[in-house]
Short mmCIF file of C-alpha atoms in Angstrom, two decimals:
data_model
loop_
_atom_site.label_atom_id
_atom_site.label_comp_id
_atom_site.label_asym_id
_atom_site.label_seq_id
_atom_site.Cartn_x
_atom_site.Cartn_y
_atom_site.Cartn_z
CA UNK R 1 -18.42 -15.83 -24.03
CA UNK R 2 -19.68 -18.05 -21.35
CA UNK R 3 -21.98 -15.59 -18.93
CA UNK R 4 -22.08 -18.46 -16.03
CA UNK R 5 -18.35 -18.58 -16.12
CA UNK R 6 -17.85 -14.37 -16.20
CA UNK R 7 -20.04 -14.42 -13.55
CA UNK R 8 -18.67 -16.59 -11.16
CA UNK R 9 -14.89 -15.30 -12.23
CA UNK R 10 -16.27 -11.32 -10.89
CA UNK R 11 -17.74 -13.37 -7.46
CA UNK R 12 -13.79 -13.93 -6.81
CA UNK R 13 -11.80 -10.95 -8.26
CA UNK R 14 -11.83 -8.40 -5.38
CA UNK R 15 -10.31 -11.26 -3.55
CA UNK R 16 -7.70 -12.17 -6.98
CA UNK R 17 -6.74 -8.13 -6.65
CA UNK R 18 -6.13 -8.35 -3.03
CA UNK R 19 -3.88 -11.19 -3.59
CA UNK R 20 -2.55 -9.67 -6.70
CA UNK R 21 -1.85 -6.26 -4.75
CA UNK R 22 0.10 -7.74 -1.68
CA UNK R 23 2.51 -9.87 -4.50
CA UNK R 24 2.80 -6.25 -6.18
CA UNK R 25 2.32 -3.58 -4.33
CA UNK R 26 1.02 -2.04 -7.59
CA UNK R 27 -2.55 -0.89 -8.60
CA UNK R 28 -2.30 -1.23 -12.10
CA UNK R 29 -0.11 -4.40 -12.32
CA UNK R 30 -2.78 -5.94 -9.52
CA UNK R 31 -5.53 -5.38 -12.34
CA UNK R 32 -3.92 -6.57 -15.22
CA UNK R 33 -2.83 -9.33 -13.52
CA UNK R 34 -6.52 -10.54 -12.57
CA UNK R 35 -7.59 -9.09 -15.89
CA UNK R 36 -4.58 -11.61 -17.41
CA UNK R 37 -6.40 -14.26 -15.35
CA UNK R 38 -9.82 -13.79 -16.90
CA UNK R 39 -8.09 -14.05 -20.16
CA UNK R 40 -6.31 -17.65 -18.76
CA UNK R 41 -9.58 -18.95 -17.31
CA UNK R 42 -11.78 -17.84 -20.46
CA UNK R 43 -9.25 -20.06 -23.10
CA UNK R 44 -9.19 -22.65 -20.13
CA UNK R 45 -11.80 -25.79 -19.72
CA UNK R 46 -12.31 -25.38 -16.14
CA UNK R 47 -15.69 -27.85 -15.90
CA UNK R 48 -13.59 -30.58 -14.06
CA UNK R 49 -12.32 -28.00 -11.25
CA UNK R 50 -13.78 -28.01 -7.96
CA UNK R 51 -12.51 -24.80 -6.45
CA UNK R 52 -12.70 -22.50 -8.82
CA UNK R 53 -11.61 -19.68 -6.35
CA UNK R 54 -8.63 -21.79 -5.59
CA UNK R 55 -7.80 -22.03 -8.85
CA UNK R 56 -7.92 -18.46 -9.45
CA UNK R 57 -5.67 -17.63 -6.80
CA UNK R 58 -3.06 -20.34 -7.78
CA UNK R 59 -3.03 -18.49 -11.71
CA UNK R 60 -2.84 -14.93 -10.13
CA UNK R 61 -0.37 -15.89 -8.36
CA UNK R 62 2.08 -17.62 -10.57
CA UNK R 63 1.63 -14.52 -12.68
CA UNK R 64 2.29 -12.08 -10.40
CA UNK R 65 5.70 -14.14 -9.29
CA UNK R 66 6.77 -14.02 -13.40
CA UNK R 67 6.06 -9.68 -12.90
CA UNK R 68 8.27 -9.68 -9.57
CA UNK R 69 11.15 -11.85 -11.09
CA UNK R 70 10.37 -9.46 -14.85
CA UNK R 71 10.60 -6.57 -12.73
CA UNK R 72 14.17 -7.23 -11.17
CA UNK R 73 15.67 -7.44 -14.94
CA UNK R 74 14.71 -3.62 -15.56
CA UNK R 75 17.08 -1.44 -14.10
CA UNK R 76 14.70 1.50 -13.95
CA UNK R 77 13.06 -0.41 -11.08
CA UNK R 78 15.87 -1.38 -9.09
CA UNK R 79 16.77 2.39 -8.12
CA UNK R 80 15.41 5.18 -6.03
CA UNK R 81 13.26 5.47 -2.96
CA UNK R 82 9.87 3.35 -3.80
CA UNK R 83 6.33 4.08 -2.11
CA UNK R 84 4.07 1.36 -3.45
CA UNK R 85 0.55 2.48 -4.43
CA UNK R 86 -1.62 3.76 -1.97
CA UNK R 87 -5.34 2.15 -1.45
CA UNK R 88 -7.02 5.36 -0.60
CA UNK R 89 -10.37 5.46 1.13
CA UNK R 90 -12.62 8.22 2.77
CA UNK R 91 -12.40 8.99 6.35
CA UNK R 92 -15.29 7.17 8.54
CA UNK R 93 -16.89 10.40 9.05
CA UNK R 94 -17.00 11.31 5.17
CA UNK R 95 -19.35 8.58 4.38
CA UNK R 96 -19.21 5.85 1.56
CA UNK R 97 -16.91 5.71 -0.88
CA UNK R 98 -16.88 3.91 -4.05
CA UNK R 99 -17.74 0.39 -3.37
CA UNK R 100 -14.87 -1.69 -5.05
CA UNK R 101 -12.25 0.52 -3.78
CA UNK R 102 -13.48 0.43 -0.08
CA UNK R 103 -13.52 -3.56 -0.57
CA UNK R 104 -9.73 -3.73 -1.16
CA UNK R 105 -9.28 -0.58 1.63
CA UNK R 106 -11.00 -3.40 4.19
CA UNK R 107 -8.58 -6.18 3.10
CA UNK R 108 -5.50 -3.95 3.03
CA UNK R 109 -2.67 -4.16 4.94
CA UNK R 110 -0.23 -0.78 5.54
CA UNK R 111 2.17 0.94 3.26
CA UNK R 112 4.82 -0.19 5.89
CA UNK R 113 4.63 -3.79 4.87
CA UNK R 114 4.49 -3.36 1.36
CA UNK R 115 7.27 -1.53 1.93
CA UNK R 116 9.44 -4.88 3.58
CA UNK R 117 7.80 -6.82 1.01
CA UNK R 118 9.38 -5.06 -1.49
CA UNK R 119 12.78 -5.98 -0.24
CA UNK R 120 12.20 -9.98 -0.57
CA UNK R 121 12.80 -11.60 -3.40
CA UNK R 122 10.00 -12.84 -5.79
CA UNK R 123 9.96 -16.90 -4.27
CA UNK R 124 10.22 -15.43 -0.69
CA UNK R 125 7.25 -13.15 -1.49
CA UNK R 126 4.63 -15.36 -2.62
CA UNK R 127 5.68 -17.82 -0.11
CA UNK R 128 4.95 -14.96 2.90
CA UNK R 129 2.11 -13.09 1.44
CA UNK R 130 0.41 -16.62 0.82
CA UNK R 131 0.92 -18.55 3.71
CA UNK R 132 0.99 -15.92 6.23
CA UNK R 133 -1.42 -13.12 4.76
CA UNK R 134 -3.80 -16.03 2.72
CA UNK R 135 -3.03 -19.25 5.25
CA UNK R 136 -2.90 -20.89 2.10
CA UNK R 137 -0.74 -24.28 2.93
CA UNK R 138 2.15 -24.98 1.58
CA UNK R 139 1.94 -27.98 -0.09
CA UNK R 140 -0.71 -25.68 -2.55
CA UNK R 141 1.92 -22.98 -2.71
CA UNK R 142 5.02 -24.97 -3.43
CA UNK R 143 3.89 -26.33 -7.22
CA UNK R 144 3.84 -22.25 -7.73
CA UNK R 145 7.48 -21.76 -7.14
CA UNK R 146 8.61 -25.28 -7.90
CA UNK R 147 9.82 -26.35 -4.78
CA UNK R 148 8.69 -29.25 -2.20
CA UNK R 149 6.53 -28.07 0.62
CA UNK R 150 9.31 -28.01 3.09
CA UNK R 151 11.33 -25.51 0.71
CA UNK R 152 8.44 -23.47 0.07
CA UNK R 153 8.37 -23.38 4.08
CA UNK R 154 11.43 -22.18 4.26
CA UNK R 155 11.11 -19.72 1.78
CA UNK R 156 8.07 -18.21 3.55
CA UNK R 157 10.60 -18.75 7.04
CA UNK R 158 13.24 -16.91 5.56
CA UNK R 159 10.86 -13.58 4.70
CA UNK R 160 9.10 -13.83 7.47
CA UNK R 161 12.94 -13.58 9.24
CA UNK R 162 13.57 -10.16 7.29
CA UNK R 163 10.28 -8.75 7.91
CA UNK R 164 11.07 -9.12 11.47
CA UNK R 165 14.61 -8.07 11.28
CA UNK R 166 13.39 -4.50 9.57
CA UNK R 167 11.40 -4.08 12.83
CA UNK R 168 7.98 -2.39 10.98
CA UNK R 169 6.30 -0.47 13.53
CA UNK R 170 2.99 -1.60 14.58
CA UNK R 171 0.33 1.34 14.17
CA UNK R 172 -1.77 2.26 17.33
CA UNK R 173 -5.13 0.55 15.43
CA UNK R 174 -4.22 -2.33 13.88
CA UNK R 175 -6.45 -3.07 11.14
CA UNK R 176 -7.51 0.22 11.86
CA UNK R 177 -10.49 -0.16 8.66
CA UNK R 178 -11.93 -2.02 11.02
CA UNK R 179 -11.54 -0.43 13.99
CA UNK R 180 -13.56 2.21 15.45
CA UNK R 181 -14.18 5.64 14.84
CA UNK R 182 -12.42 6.30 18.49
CA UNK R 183 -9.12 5.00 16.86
CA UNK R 184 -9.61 6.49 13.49
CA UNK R 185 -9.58 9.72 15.84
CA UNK R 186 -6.32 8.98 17.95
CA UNK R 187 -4.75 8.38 14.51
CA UNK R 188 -6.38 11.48 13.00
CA UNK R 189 -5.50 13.85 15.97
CA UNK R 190 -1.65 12.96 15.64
CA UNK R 191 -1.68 13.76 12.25
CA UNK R 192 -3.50 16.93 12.46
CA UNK R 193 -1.14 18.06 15.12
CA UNK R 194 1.70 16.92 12.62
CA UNK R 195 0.23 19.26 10.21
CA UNK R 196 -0.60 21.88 12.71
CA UNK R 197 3.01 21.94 13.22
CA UNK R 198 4.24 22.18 10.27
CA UNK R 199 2.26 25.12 9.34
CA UNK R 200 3.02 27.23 12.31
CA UNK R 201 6.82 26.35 11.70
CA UNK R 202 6.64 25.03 15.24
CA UNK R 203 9.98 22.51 15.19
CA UNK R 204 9.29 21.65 18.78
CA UNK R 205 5.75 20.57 18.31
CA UNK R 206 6.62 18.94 15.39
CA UNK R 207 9.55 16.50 16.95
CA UNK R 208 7.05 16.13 19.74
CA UNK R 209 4.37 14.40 17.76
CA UNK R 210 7.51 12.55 15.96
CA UNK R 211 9.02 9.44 17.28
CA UNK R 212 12.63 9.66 17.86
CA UNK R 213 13.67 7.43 14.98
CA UNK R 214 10.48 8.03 12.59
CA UNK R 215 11.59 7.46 8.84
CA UNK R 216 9.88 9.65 5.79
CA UNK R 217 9.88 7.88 2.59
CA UNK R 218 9.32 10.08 -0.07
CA UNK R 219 9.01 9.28 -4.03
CA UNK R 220 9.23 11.09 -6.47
CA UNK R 221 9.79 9.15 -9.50
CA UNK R 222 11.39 9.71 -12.52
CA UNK R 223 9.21 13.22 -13.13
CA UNK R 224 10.63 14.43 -9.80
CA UNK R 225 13.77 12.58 -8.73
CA UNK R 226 14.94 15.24 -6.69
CA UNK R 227 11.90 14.91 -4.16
CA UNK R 228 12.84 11.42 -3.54
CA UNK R 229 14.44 10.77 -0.60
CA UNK R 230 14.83 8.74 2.64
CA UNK R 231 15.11 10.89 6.22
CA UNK R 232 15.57 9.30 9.76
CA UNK R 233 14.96 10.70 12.62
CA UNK R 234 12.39 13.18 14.59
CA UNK R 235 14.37 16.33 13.83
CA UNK R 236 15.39 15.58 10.40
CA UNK R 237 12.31 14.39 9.06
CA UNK R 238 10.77 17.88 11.25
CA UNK R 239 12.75 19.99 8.92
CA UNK R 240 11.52 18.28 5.96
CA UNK R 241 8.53 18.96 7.08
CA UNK R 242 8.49 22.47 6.61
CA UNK R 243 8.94 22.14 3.15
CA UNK R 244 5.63 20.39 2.88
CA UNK R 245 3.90 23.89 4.43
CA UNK R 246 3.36 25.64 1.22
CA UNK R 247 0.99 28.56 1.71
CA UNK R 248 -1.59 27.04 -1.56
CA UNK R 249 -1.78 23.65 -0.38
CA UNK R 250 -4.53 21.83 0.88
CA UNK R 251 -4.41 19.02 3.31
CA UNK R 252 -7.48 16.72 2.52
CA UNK R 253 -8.07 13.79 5.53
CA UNK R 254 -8.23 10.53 3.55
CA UNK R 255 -7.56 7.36 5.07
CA UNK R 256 -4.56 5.46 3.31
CA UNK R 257 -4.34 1.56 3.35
CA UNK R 258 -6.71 1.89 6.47
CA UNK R 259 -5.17 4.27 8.74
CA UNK R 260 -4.92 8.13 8.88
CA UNK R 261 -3.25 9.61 5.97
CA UNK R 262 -3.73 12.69 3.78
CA UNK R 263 -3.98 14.10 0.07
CA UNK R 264 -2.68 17.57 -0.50
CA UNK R 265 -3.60 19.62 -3.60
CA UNK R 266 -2.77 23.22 -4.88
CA UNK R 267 -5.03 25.10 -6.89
CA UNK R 268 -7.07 21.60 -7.04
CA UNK R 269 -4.36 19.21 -8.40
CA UNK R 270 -3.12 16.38 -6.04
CA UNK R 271 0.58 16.73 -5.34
CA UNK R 272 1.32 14.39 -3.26
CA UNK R 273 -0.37 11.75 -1.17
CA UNK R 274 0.74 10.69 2.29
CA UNK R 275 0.02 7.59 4.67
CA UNK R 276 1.33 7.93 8.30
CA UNK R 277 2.16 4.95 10.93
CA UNK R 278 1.26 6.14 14.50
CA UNK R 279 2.47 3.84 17.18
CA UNK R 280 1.95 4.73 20.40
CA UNK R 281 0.87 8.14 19.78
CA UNK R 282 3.74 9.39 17.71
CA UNK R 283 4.50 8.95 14.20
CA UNK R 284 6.76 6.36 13.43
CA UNK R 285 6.61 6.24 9.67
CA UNK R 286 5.46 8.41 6.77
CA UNK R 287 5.37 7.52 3.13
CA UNK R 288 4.62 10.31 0.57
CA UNK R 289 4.00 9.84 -2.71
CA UNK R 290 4.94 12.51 -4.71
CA UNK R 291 5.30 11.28 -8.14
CA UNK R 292 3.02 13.20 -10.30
CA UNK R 293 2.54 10.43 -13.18
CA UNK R 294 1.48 7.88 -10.65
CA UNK R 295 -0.92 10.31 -8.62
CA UNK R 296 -2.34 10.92 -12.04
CA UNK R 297 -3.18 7.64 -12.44
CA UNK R 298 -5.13 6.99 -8.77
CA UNK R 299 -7.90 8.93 -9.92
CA UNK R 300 -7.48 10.71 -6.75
CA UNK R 301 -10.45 13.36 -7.16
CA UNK R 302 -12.94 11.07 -6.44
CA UNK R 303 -11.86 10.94 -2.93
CA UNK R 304 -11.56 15.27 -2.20
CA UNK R 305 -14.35 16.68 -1.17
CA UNK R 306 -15.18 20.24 -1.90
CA UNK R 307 -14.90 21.32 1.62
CA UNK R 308 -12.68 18.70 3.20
CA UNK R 309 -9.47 19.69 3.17
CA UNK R 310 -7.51 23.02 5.33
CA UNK R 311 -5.41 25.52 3.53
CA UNK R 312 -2.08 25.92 4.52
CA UNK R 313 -0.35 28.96 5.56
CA UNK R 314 3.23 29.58 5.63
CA UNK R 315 5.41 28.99 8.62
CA UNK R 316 6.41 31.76 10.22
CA UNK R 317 10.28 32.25 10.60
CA UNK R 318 12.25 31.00 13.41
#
C-alpha cells in the first residue's frame, strides 16, 4: 500500500464524510461511502491528477447518488416517519469532545434540512447539496449526473424550489457551532423550559415555549413502529410531550447537528435522542430519534457524562 497516497487520502476525508453525509443523511452509509472511495482511489493511478481533493469529492459523490437512487428500489425505505442520523456533540460548556466527531459537528448543517433533502430525488440532491452547500460549479457537477451544465442547473433550481416551498424554519443561531456561548444559551434555556414543562405536566407552559405550528418528528423504526409519528401543532405536539416525562429518564444536554438538543436515558441506556429548532424563541421543530437499533449504533455513551443529565419526575395530574 502506497503510505504517501493513504496519507494524503485521510488529509481530505472529514471533508469526503461531510459531503457524503449531506447526500445521505446517514452515518454509516457516509463512512462506507468514503471508505468505498479509498478502495476506488487505492486500485486507481491517480499520479496524473492535479486535485486530488477534487477528485475525491467527484467519486464520493457519484457513489453516494448510486445509494440514493439503490435506496428508492427498497420498499422498507420508502415508508414511515424518517429522522436522519444525528451528529451529536457536547455542549460548549462540557468541554472537548472527540476530535473527528466535533469536525463534522462544525461542518453540519440541521436535522431540518436533512429532513427536505430527503424529499428530493437523488439528481436534484447532489445537484443542491453540491452547488449550494459545496459551491462546487456546475459544469464539475453535471458529468456526475449526466446532464449538461444548464440541466444540472436546473436540477439544483428545481430543489432549491422545494426546499423553499417546505418553508424550514430558520433556528435563532444559525450555524449555531459557531456561534457563541450567549446563543448556545438562548437555545439551551428554551429547551430546558420545554423540559421543565413537560415534567411538571404544565400544558400551558409547554404551548408557551411551542410555536403555534411546531412539528415533532418522531422515529421509531422498524423495532418500534408504533413510536413513529408526525404531530403539528403547539398543543398537539404539548400532549405528546407528556409522554416523554417518564419518572426514570434522564435528560442529558448534548448539542445535535450544532444547536441545542438532548439525549435521554433510563437506568443508563439511551432511548431516544432529540434535536430542537428554536426560531425566535419558541420551538419550531423537534426530531426524536427513537429507534433503538440506530441509537445503538451512535455510540452515544461517549457523549453522557456522569453528572450531566436531570432526572425526570412524573407530571402531576391535571
Amino acid at each position: 500500500m502506497d503510505e504517501r497516497l493513504a496519507r494524503r487520502f485521510e488529509e481530505h476525508r472529514g471533508h469526503l464524510r461531510t459531503v457524503a453525509y449531506r447526500m445521505l443523511g446517514s452515518l454509516d452509509e457516509a463512512d462506507d461511502a468514503v471508505q468505498d472511495a479509498w478502495l476506488r482511489l487505492s486500485r486507481s493511478d491517480v499520479g496524473g491528477v492535479e486535485n486530488l481533493g477534487g477528485w475525491l469529492t467527484t467519486v464520493v459523490a457519484r457513489i453516494c447518488l448510486n445509494m440514493l437512487r439503490a435506496r428508492r428500489t427498497r420498499p422498507e425505505d420508502l415508508v414511515g416517519v424518517h429522522v436522519p442520523d444525528p451528529i451529536i456533540g457536547l455542549a460548549p460548556t462540557a468541554g472537548a469532545g472527540q476530535p473527528e466527531q466535533e469536525a463534522l459537528l462544525a461542518d453540519s448543517v440541521g436535522l431540518a434540512l436533512i429532513t427536505v433533502l430527503d424529499t428530493l430525488a437523488p439528481a436534484e440532491r447532489l445537484a443542491f447539496v453540491l452547488h449550494d452547500l459545496f459551491d462546487l460549479p456546475f459544469d464539475e457537477i453535471a458529468p456526475m449526473v449526466g446532464r449538461s451544465p444548464a440541466a444540472a442547473r436546473q436540477l439544483a433550481s428545481r430543489a432549491r424550489r422545494r426546499v423553499r416551498a417546505l418553508d424550514t424554519p430558520v433556528p435563532d443561531a444559525v450555524h449555531a457551532v459557531h456561534a457563541d456561548h450567549a446563543d448556545h444559551a438562548d437555545q439551551r434555556r428554551v429547551v430546558d423550559a420545554f423540559f421543565a414543562a413537560a415534567r411538571g405536566g404544565d400544558v400551558t407552559s409547554l404551548v408557551a415555549v411551542l410555536d403555534p405550528d411546531v412539528v415533532l418528528r418522531a422515529d421509531g423504526g422498524t423495532g418500534r413502529p408504533q413510536a413513529s409519528a408526525v404531530v403539528r401543532g403547539a398543543r398537539d405536539v404539548a400532549r405528546r410531550a407528556l409522554l416523554f416525562a417518564q419518572p426514570a429518564a434522564v435528560v442529558h444536554p448534548v448539542l445535535v447537528n450544532g444547536t441545542a438538543g438532548v439525549v435521554i436515558t433510563i437506568d443508563g441506556r439511551p432511548v431516544s435522542v432529540m434535536g430542537f429548532v428554536v426560531a425566535d424563541e419558541r420551538i419550531a421543530e423537534i426530531h426524536a430519534l427513537v429507534d433503538a437499533g440506530r441509537l445503538a449504533r451512535l455510540d452515544l455513551a461517549a457523549w453522557l457524562g456522569p453528572a450531566g443529565g436531570e432526572r425526570a419526575r412524573t407530571p402531576r395530574s391535571r
